[in-house]
PDB file of C-alpha atoms and ligand atoms in Angstrom:
ATOM      1  CA  MET C1472      20.690   6.807 -14.434  1.00 38.00           C
ATOM      2  CA  LYS C1473      24.375   7.432 -15.311  1.00 39.00           C
ATOM      3  CA  SER C1474      25.061   6.764 -19.128  1.00 42.00           C
ATOM      4  CA  THR C1475      27.907   4.190 -18.204  1.00 40.00           C
ATOM      5  CA  THR C1476      25.283   2.454 -15.573  1.00 40.00           C
ATOM      6  CA  ARG C1477      22.664   2.476 -18.250  1.00 42.00           C
ATOM      7  CA  ARG C1478      25.003   0.900 -21.006  1.00 42.00           C
ATOM      8  CA  SER C1479      26.065  -1.857 -18.783  1.00 42.00           C
ATOM      9  CA  PHE C1480      22.439  -2.286 -17.615  1.00 40.00           C
ATOM     10  CA  ILE C1481      21.127  -2.538 -21.153  1.00 39.00           C
ATOM     11  CA  GLY C1482      23.987  -4.877 -21.951  1.00 39.00           C
ATOM     12  CA  ASN C1483      22.740  -7.230 -19.300  1.00 40.00           C
ATOM     13  CA  SER C1484      19.284  -7.001 -20.075  1.00 39.00           C
ATOM     14  CA  ALA C1485      19.931  -8.014 -23.706  1.00 40.00           C
ATOM     15  CA  LYS C1486      21.336 -11.157 -22.334  1.00 38.00           C
ATOM     16  CA  ALA C1487      18.022 -11.753 -20.560  1.00 39.00           C
ATOM     17  CA  GLY C1488      16.005 -11.023 -23.492  1.00 39.00           C
ATOM     18  CA  ILE C1489      14.161  -8.368 -25.185  1.00 39.00           C
ATOM     19  CA  ALA C1490      11.165  -8.595 -22.737  1.00 39.00           C
ATOM     20  CA  SER C1491      13.276  -7.637 -19.953  1.00 39.00           C
ATOM     21  CA  LEU C1492      14.691  -4.895 -21.724  1.00 38.00           C
ATOM     22  CA  LEU C1493      11.320  -3.331 -22.503  1.00 41.00           C
ATOM     23  CA  ILE C1494      10.025  -3.564 -18.988  1.00 40.00           C
ATOM     24  CA  ALA C1495      13.036  -3.245 -16.598  1.00 38.00           C
ATOM     25  CA  PRO C1496      14.040   0.610 -17.515  1.00 38.00           C
ATOM     26  CA  SER C1497      10.649   1.827 -16.809  1.00 41.00           C
ATOM     27  CA  LEU C1498      10.763  -0.102 -13.363  1.00 40.00           C
ATOM     28  CA  HIS C1499      14.237   1.172 -12.526  1.00 37.00           C
ATOM     29  CA  SER C1500      13.353   5.037 -13.518  1.00 40.00           C
ATOM     30  CA  ILE C1501      10.221   4.763 -11.015  1.00 41.00           C
ATOM     31  CA  ALA C1502      12.587   3.983  -8.133  1.00 38.00           C
ATOM     32  CA  ASN C1503      15.219   6.528  -9.136  1.00 37.00           C
ATOM     33  CA  THR C1504      12.585   9.332  -9.141  1.00 41.00           C
ATOM     34  CA  ILE C1505      11.565   8.778  -5.347  1.00 37.00           C
ATOM     35  CA  PRO C1506      13.433  11.952  -3.792  1.00 40.00           C
ATOM     36  CA  ALA C1507      16.001  11.272  -1.430  1.00 35.00           C
ATOM     37  CA  GLU C1508      14.290  13.489   1.409  1.00 38.00           C
ATOM     38  CA  VAL C1509      11.122  11.340   1.309  1.00 36.00           C
ATOM     39  CA  THR C1510      12.747   7.938   1.157  1.00 36.00           C
ATOM     40  CA  GLY C1511      11.593   7.371   4.835  1.00 37.00           C
ATOM     41  CA  PRO C1512       7.705   6.690   4.473  1.00 38.00           C
ATOM     42  CA  LEU C1513       7.801   6.029   0.842  1.00 42.00           C
ATOM     43  CA  SER C1514      10.332   3.022   1.352  1.00 44.00           C
ATOM     44  CA  ASN C1515       6.791   1.451   1.493  1.00 59.00           C
ATOM     45  CA  ARG C1516       5.514   1.751  -1.995  1.00 67.00           C
ATOM     46  CA  PHE C1517       2.144   2.110  -0.970  1.00 79.00           C
ATOM     47  CA  LYS C1518       2.977   5.666   0.454  1.00 92.00           C
ATOM     48  CA  THR C1519       2.588   8.376  -1.634  1.00 96.00           C
ATOM     49  CA  GLY C1520       5.084  11.534  -1.862  1.00 95.00           C
ATOM     50  CA  PHE C1521       4.421  14.791  -3.078  1.00 96.00           C
ATOM     51  CA  ASP C1522       6.174  14.602  -6.466  1.00 96.00           C
ATOM     52  CA  GLN C1523       4.387  12.752  -9.476  1.00 97.00           C
ATOM     53  CA  GLN C1524       5.865   9.292 -10.121  1.00 96.00           C
ATOM     54  CA  PRO C1525       6.317   8.786 -13.885  1.00 96.00           C
ATOM     55  CA  LEU C1526       3.903   6.904 -15.663  1.00 96.00           C
ATOM     56  CA  ALA C1527       4.645   3.092 -15.911  1.00 95.00           C
ATOM     57  CA  TYR C1528       3.459   3.006 -19.509  1.00 97.00           C
ATOM     58  CA  ALA C1529       3.254   5.222 -22.515  1.00 98.00           C
ATOM     59  CA  TYR C1530       0.341   7.863 -23.318  1.00 98.00           C
ATOM     60  CA  ASN C1531      -1.053   5.685 -25.946  1.00 98.00           C
ATOM     61  CA  ALA C1532      -0.725   2.172 -24.011  1.00 98.00           C
ATOM     62  CA  LEU C1533      -4.251   2.242 -22.901  1.00 98.00           C
ATOM     63  CA  GLU C1534      -5.784   2.827 -26.144  1.00 97.00           C
ATOM     64  CA  PRO C1535      -8.450   2.391 -27.541  1.00 97.00           C
ATOM     65  CA  TYR C1536     -10.044   2.678 -24.036  1.00 97.00           C
ATOM     66  CA  VAL C1537      -8.292   6.017 -22.902  1.00 98.00           C
ATOM     67  CA  ASP C1538      -6.432   7.861 -25.797  1.00 98.00           C
ATOM     68  CA  ALA C1539      -3.082   9.269 -25.871  1.00 98.00           C
ATOM     69  CA  GLN C1540      -4.024  12.885 -25.906  1.00 98.00           C
ATOM     70  CA  THR C1541      -5.951  12.465 -22.784  1.00 98.00           C
ATOM     71  CA  MET C1542      -3.380  10.602 -21.094  1.00 98.00           C
ATOM     72  CA  ASP C1543      -0.771  13.080 -21.943  1.00 98.00           C
ATOM     73  CA  ILE C1544      -2.992  16.213 -20.634  1.00 98.00           C
ATOM     74  CA  HIS C1545      -4.282  14.457 -17.832  1.00 98.00           C
ATOM     75  CA  TYR C1546      -1.006  13.494 -16.542  1.00 98.00           C
ATOM     76  CA  ASN C1547       1.155  16.405 -17.213  1.00 98.00           C
ATOM     77  CA  LYS C1548      -1.354  19.411 -17.026  1.00 98.00           C
ATOM     78  CA  HIS C1549      -4.335  18.362 -14.579  1.00 98.00           C
ATOM     79  CA  ALA C1550      -2.328  15.930 -12.464  1.00 98.00           C
ATOM     80  CA  GLY C1551       0.887  17.870 -12.610  1.00 98.00           C
ATOM     81  CA  THR C1552      -0.756  20.854 -11.576  1.00 98.00           C
ATOM     82  CA  TYR C1553      -2.183  19.331  -8.315  1.00 98.00           C
ATOM     83  CA  SER C1554       1.350  18.193  -7.412  1.00 98.00           C
ATOM     84  CA  LYS C1555       2.535  21.763  -7.880  1.00 98.00           C
ATOM     85  CA  ASN C1556      -0.288  23.280  -5.716  1.00 98.00           C
ATOM     86  CA  LEU C1557       0.135  20.754  -3.117  1.00 98.00           C
ATOM     87  CA  LYS C1558       3.613  21.591  -2.469  1.00 97.00           C
ATOM     88  CA  GLU C1559       2.669  25.351  -2.699  1.00 97.00           C
ATOM     89  CA  ALA C1560      -0.022  24.553   0.231  1.00 97.00           C
ATOM     90  CA  ALA C1561       2.602  22.660   2.155  1.00 97.00           C
ATOM     91  CA  LEU C1562       5.131  25.356   1.915  1.00 96.00           C
ATOM     92  CA  ALA C1563       2.455  28.053   3.140  1.00 97.00           C
ATOM     93  CA  GLU C1564       0.941  25.786   5.696  1.00 97.00           C
ATOM     94  CA  LYS C1565       4.246  24.630   7.120  1.00 95.00           C
ATOM     95  CA  VAL C1566       3.825  20.977   6.314  1.00 94.00           C
ATOM     96  CA  GLU C1567       6.904  18.657   6.255  1.00 91.00           C
ATOM     97  CA  THR C1568       7.284  17.109   2.709  1.00 88.00           C
ATOM     98  CA  SER C1569       8.876  14.413   4.134  1.00 87.00           C
ATOM     99  CA  LYS C1570       5.378  13.198   5.441  1.00 90.00           C
ATOM    100  CA  SER C1571       3.437  10.896   3.280  1.00 95.00           C
ATOM    101  CA  VAL C1572       0.152  12.675   1.487  1.00 97.00           C
ATOM    102  CA  GLU C1573      -1.754   9.979   3.217  1.00 97.00           C
ATOM    103  CA  ASP C1574      -0.805  11.266   6.690  1.00 96.00           C
ATOM    104  CA  ILE C1575      -1.976  14.659   5.560  1.00 97.00           C
ATOM    105  CA  LEU C1576      -5.288  13.254   4.080  1.00 98.00           C
ATOM    106  CA  ALA C1577      -5.905  11.627   7.518  1.00 97.00           C
ATOM    107  CA  SER C1578      -6.565  15.075   9.187  1.00 97.00           C
ATOM    108  CA  ILE C1579      -7.441  17.042   6.141  1.00 98.00           C
ATOM    109  CA  SER C1580     -10.034  19.064   7.969  1.00 98.00           C
ATOM    110  CA  LYS C1581      -7.278  21.061   9.802  1.00 97.00           C
ATOM    111  CA  TYR C1582      -5.952  22.345   6.456  1.00 98.00           C
ATOM    112  CA  SER C1583      -6.965  25.074   3.625  1.00 98.00           C
ATOM    113  CA  SER C1584      -9.373  24.133   0.950  1.00 98.00           C
ATOM    114  CA  LYS C1585      -6.303  24.487  -1.300  1.00 98.00           C
ATOM    115  CA  MET C1586      -4.579  21.704   0.628  1.00 98.00           C
ATOM    116  CA  ARG C1587      -7.815  19.740   0.575  1.00 98.00           C
ATOM    117  CA  ASN C1588      -8.350  19.946  -3.091  1.00 98.00           C
ATOM    118  CA  ASN C1589      -4.669  19.445  -4.359  1.00 98.00           C
ATOM    119  CA  ALA C1590      -3.372  16.784  -1.666  1.00 98.00           C
ATOM    120  CA  GLY C1591      -6.870  15.113  -2.685  1.00 98.00           C
ATOM    121  CA  GLY C1592      -5.941  15.537  -6.411  1.00 98.00           C
ATOM    122  CA  HIS C1593      -2.448  14.554  -6.226  1.00 98.00           C
ATOM    123  CA  PHE C1594      -3.167  11.253  -4.230  1.00 98.00           C
ATOM    124  CA  ASN C1595      -6.282  10.343  -6.433  1.00 98.00           C
ATOM    125  CA  HIS C1596      -4.343  10.431  -9.768  1.00 98.00           C
ATOM    126  CA  GLU C1597      -1.167   8.906  -8.466  1.00 98.00           C
ATOM    127  CA  LEU C1598      -3.404   5.855  -7.413  1.00 98.00           C
ATOM    128  CA  PHE C1599      -5.327   6.130 -10.557  1.00 98.00           C
ATOM    129  CA  TRP C1600      -2.366   5.622 -13.075  1.00 98.00           C
ATOM    130  CA  LYS C1601      -1.525   2.593 -11.200  1.00 97.00           C
ATOM    131  CA  CYS C1602      -4.849   1.129 -11.108  1.00 97.00           C
ATOM    132  CA  MET C1603      -4.825   0.956 -14.972  1.00 97.00           C
ATOM    133  CA  THR C1604      -2.493  -1.540 -17.072  1.00 97.00           C
ATOM    134  CA  PRO C1605      -2.015  -1.994 -20.843  1.00 95.00           C
ATOM    135  CA  ASN C1606      -1.487  -5.517 -20.106  1.00 82.00           C
ATOM    136  CA  GLY C1607      -5.101  -6.840 -20.388  1.00 73.00           C
ATOM    137  CA  ALA C1608      -7.339  -6.537 -17.386  1.00 70.00           C
ATOM    138  CA  GLY C1609      -7.645 -10.066 -16.330  1.00 85.00           C
ATOM    139  CA  ALA C1610      -9.539 -10.568 -13.172  1.00 93.00           C
ATOM    140  CA  PRO C1611      -9.225 -10.371  -9.445  1.00 96.00           C
ATOM    141  CA  LYS C1612      -8.484 -13.713  -7.866  1.00 93.00           C
ATOM    142  CA  GLY C1613      -7.419 -15.405  -4.572  1.00 95.00           C
ATOM    143  CA  LYS C1614      -8.092 -13.769  -1.358  1.00 96.00           C
ATOM    144  CA  LEU C1615      -9.450 -10.475  -3.146  1.00 97.00           C
ATOM    145  CA  LEU C1616     -11.977 -12.376  -5.469  1.00 97.00           C
ATOM    146  CA  ALA C1617     -13.251 -14.201  -2.125  1.00 97.00           C
ATOM    147  CA  ALA C1618     -13.679 -10.753  -0.352  1.00 98.00           C
ATOM    148  CA  ILE C1619     -15.508  -9.312  -3.375  1.00 98.00           C
ATOM    149  CA  GLU C1620     -17.645 -12.360  -3.686  1.00 98.00           C
ATOM    150  CA  LYS C1621     -18.550 -12.182  -0.060  1.00 97.00           C
ATOM    151  CA  GLN C1622     -19.746  -8.853  -0.091  1.00 98.00           C
ATOM    152  CA  PHE C1623     -21.086  -8.262  -3.496  1.00 98.00           C
ATOM    153  CA  THR C1624     -22.183 -11.808  -4.328  1.00 98.00           C
ATOM    154  CA  SER C1625     -20.119 -11.742  -7.500  1.00 98.00           C
ATOM    155  CA  LEU C1626     -17.450  -9.768  -9.363  1.00 98.00           C
ATOM    156  CA  ASP C1627     -20.225  -8.447 -11.810  1.00 98.00           C
ATOM    157  CA  GLY C1628     -22.233  -7.479  -8.726  1.00 98.00           C
ATOM    158  CA  MET C1629     -19.364  -5.236  -7.491  1.00 98.00           C
ATOM    159  CA  LYS C1630     -18.542  -3.839 -11.068  1.00 98.00           C
ATOM    160  CA  LYS C1631     -22.418  -2.899 -11.487  1.00 98.00           C
ATOM    161  CA  GLU C1632     -22.192  -0.847  -7.924  1.00 98.00           C
ATOM    162  CA  PHE C1633     -19.231   0.683  -8.638  1.00 98.00           C
ATOM    163  CA  SER C1634     -20.145   1.783 -12.303  1.00 98.00           C
ATOM    164  CA  GLN C1635     -23.390   3.039 -10.975  1.00 98.00           C
ATOM    165  CA  ALA C1636     -21.463   5.141  -8.302  1.00 98.00           C
ATOM    166  CA  GLY C1637     -19.689   6.777 -11.072  1.00 98.00           C
ATOM    167  CA  LYS C1638     -22.623   7.486 -13.315  1.00 98.00           C
ATOM    168  CA  ASP C1639     -24.395   8.867 -10.335  1.00 98.00           C
ATOM    169  CA  ARG C1640     -21.765  11.254  -9.322  1.00 98.00           C
ATOM    170  CA  PHE C1641     -22.979  14.696 -10.328  1.00 97.00           C
ATOM    171  CA  GLY C1642     -20.430  16.802 -11.675  1.00 97.00           C
ATOM    172  CA  SER C1643     -16.909  15.925 -10.904  1.00 98.00           C
ATOM    173  CA  GLY C1644     -15.460  13.125  -8.625  1.00 98.00           C
ATOM    174  CA  TRP C1645     -14.494   9.707  -8.036  1.00 98.00           C
ATOM    175  CA  ALA C1646     -15.818   6.263  -7.687  1.00 98.00           C
ATOM    176  CA  TRP C1647     -14.126   3.811  -5.061  1.00 98.00           C
ATOM    177  CA  LEU C1648     -13.572   0.302  -3.886  1.00 98.00           C
ATOM    178  CA  VAL C1649     -12.655   0.994  -0.472  1.00 98.00           C
ATOM    179  CA  LEU C1650     -11.711  -1.434   2.319  1.00 98.00           C
ATOM    180  CA  THR C1651     -13.022  -0.072   5.579  1.00 97.00           C
ATOM    181  CA  GLY C1652     -11.282  -0.130   9.030  1.00 94.00           C
ATOM    182  CA  GLU C1653     -13.531  -3.226   9.687  1.00 95.00           C
ATOM    183  CA  ASN C1654     -11.980  -5.023   6.988  1.00 94.00           C
ATOM    184  CA  LYS C1655     -15.332  -4.737   4.672  1.00 97.00           C
ATOM    185  CA  LEU C1656     -15.283  -3.894   1.190  1.00 98.00           C
ATOM    186  CA  VAL C1657     -17.548  -0.990   0.056  1.00 98.00           C
ATOM    187  CA  VAL C1658     -18.123   0.937  -3.051  1.00 98.00           C
ATOM    188  CA  SER C1659     -18.323   4.778  -2.445  1.00 98.00           C
ATOM    189  CA  SER C1660     -18.149   7.934  -4.408  1.00 98.00           C
ATOM    190  CA  THR C1661     -16.689  11.241  -3.488  1.00 98.00           C
ATOM    191  CA  PRO C1662     -17.218  14.610  -5.078  1.00 98.00           C
ATOM    192  CA  ASN C1663     -14.263  16.932  -6.517  1.00 98.00           C
ATOM    193  CA  GLN C1664     -10.769  15.442  -5.207  1.00 98.00           C
ATOM    194  CA  ASP C1665     -12.117  14.099  -1.794  1.00 98.00           C
ATOM    195  CA  ASN C1666     -11.161  10.526  -1.136  1.00 98.00           C
ATOM    196  CA  PRO C1667     -12.101   7.717   1.318  1.00 98.00           C
ATOM    197  CA  LEU C1668      -8.557   8.618   3.162  1.00 98.00           C
ATOM    198  CA  MET C1669      -9.753  11.995   4.379  1.00 98.00           C
ATOM    199  CA  ASP C1670     -11.254  12.283   8.064  1.00 98.00           C
ATOM    200  CA  LEU C1671     -14.101  14.308   6.607  1.00 97.00           C
ATOM    201  CA  ALA C1672     -15.141  11.697   3.868  1.00 98.00           C
ATOM    202  CA  GLU C1673     -18.478  10.155   4.125  1.00 97.00           C
ATOM    203  CA  VAL C1674     -17.257   6.493   3.784  1.00 98.00           C
ATOM    204  CA  LYS C1675     -13.815   6.139   5.334  1.00 98.00           C
ATOM    205  CA  GLY C1676     -11.231   3.467   4.621  1.00 97.00           C
ATOM    206  CA  THR C1677      -8.364   2.636   2.098  1.00 97.00           C
ATOM    207  CA  PRO C1678      -9.101   3.048  -1.363  1.00 98.00           C
ATOM    208  CA  LEU C1679      -8.137  -0.062  -3.234  1.00 98.00           C
ATOM    209  CA  LEU C1680      -9.462   1.025  -6.784  1.00 98.00           C
ATOM    210  CA  GLY C1681     -10.458   4.465  -8.049  1.00 98.00           C
ATOM    211  CA  LEU C1682     -11.784   5.839 -10.956  1.00 98.00           C
ATOM    212  CA  ASP C1683     -11.751   9.432 -12.064  1.00 98.00           C
ATOM    213  CA  VAL C1684     -15.044  10.480 -13.668  1.00 98.00           C
ATOM    214  CA  TRP C1685     -14.261  14.384 -14.199  1.00 98.00           C
ATOM    215  CA  GLU C1686     -14.944  15.169 -17.626  1.00 98.00           C
ATOM    216  CA  HIS C1687     -11.294  15.968 -18.246  1.00 98.00           C
ATOM    217  CA  ALA C1688     -10.784  12.153 -17.890  1.00 98.00           C
ATOM    218  CA  TYR C1689     -12.944  11.229 -20.807  1.00 98.00           C
ATOM    219  CA  TYR C1690     -14.193  14.116 -22.792  1.00 98.00           C
ATOM    220  CA  LEU C1691     -11.682  14.317 -25.693  1.00 98.00           C
ATOM    221  CA  LYS C1692     -12.681  10.553 -26.572  1.00 98.00           C
ATOM    222  CA  TYR C1693     -16.248  10.035 -25.031  1.00 98.00           C
ATOM    223  CA  GLN C1694     -17.733  13.664 -24.862  1.00 98.00           C
ATOM    224  CA  ASN C1695     -20.909  13.104 -22.892  1.00 97.00           C
ATOM    225  CA  ARG C1696     -20.517   9.282 -23.020  1.00 98.00           C
ATOM    226  CA  ARG C1697     -19.646   8.851 -19.498  1.00 98.00           C
ATOM    227  CA  PRO C1698     -21.187   5.203 -18.859  1.00 98.00           C
ATOM    228  CA  GLU C1699     -19.124   4.184 -22.029  1.00 98.00           C
ATOM    229  CA  TYR C1700     -15.886   5.280 -20.526  1.00 98.00           C
ATOM    230  CA  ILE C1701     -16.684   3.818 -17.168  1.00 98.00           C
ATOM    231  CA  GLU C1702     -17.497   0.398 -19.159  1.00 98.00           C
ATOM    232  CA  ASN C1703     -14.269   0.401 -20.817  1.00 97.00           C
ATOM    233  CA  PHE C1704     -12.266   1.083 -17.548  1.00 98.00           C
ATOM    234  CA  TRP C1705     -12.802  -2.747 -16.779  1.00 97.00           C
ATOM    235  CA  LYS C1706     -10.670  -3.602 -19.758  1.00 96.00           C
ATOM    236  CA  ILE C1707      -7.837  -1.873 -18.275  1.00 97.00           C
ATOM    237  CA  VAL C1708      -7.911  -2.228 -14.658  1.00 97.00           C
ATOM    238  CA  ASN C1709      -4.686  -3.427 -13.143  1.00 96.00           C
ATOM    239  CA  TRP C1710      -6.269  -6.293 -10.730  1.00 97.00           C
ATOM    240  CA  ASP C1711      -2.682  -7.390  -9.657  1.00 95.00           C
ATOM    241  CA  TYR C1712      -2.081  -3.861  -8.045  1.00 95.00           C
ATOM    242  CA  VAL C1713      -5.403  -3.689  -6.567  1.00 96.00           C
ATOM    243  CA  ALA C1714      -4.868  -7.026  -5.017  1.00 96.00           C
ATOM    244  CA  GLU C1715      -1.573  -5.842  -3.652  1.00 94.00           C
ATOM    245  CA  ARG C1716      -3.228  -3.046  -1.849  1.00 95.00           C
ATOM    246  CA  PHE C1717      -5.776  -5.173  -0.488  1.00 96.00           C
ATOM    247  CA  SER C1718      -3.255  -7.631   1.034  1.00 92.00           C
ATOM    248  CA  ASN C1719      -0.955  -4.763   2.139  1.00 85.00           C
ATOM    249  CA  LYS C1720      -3.494  -3.221   4.399  1.00 63.00           C
TER     250      LYS C1720
HETATM  251 MN1  LIG J1192      -8.268  13.940 -13.235  1.00 54.72          MN
END
């Protein structure tokens, strides 16, 4: 943002109150970071570009459940590296970076393992950051809640199955709530940086909610206590975002 624009922006925001001043600039900066060359597919906010989007909250915003040091290292080092390596792989394998990452994942079996690991890693983390919120988890409602209750009897039933998938993932991977092509909600888990959008995934569909169970996601705070990390995840889930993904499918 140019400084003159920023000054007038802040001036206007001040009139609207402190709350909008605190919220609006971060949303504005997210919109500004979508590179011009990918505005095609990314005009849909549910498509993922090759660059990292800025976090919508501070590193310490999810404390005490996710600590600031973990967020900083996880976002900047781990996830940052997936994005960097994805772009390297795209260059080497002549993939247009104007494509969405989702497009590549849909035919990932045709690409190298470097592409698979880093397209997956980049997509998974971009989704993961949005699946969490510092504003209190709340609970799903409306059509999403109805679909969860239909499939898992209750919200607790879904949480239990999802948590178990995360605990049972041996080594590194992810737990997912997925909407399948048949419009059915299922819980699944993938190894490494695989995900349900990949053509080679065991359970295919649109991931609505993802949880990173790699040790790098929790070890500084929880050490070996992955179940405690998973239990605390429910306190920071951004159900509004999950519901938006559900209704945009
Ligand atoms: Mn991770």
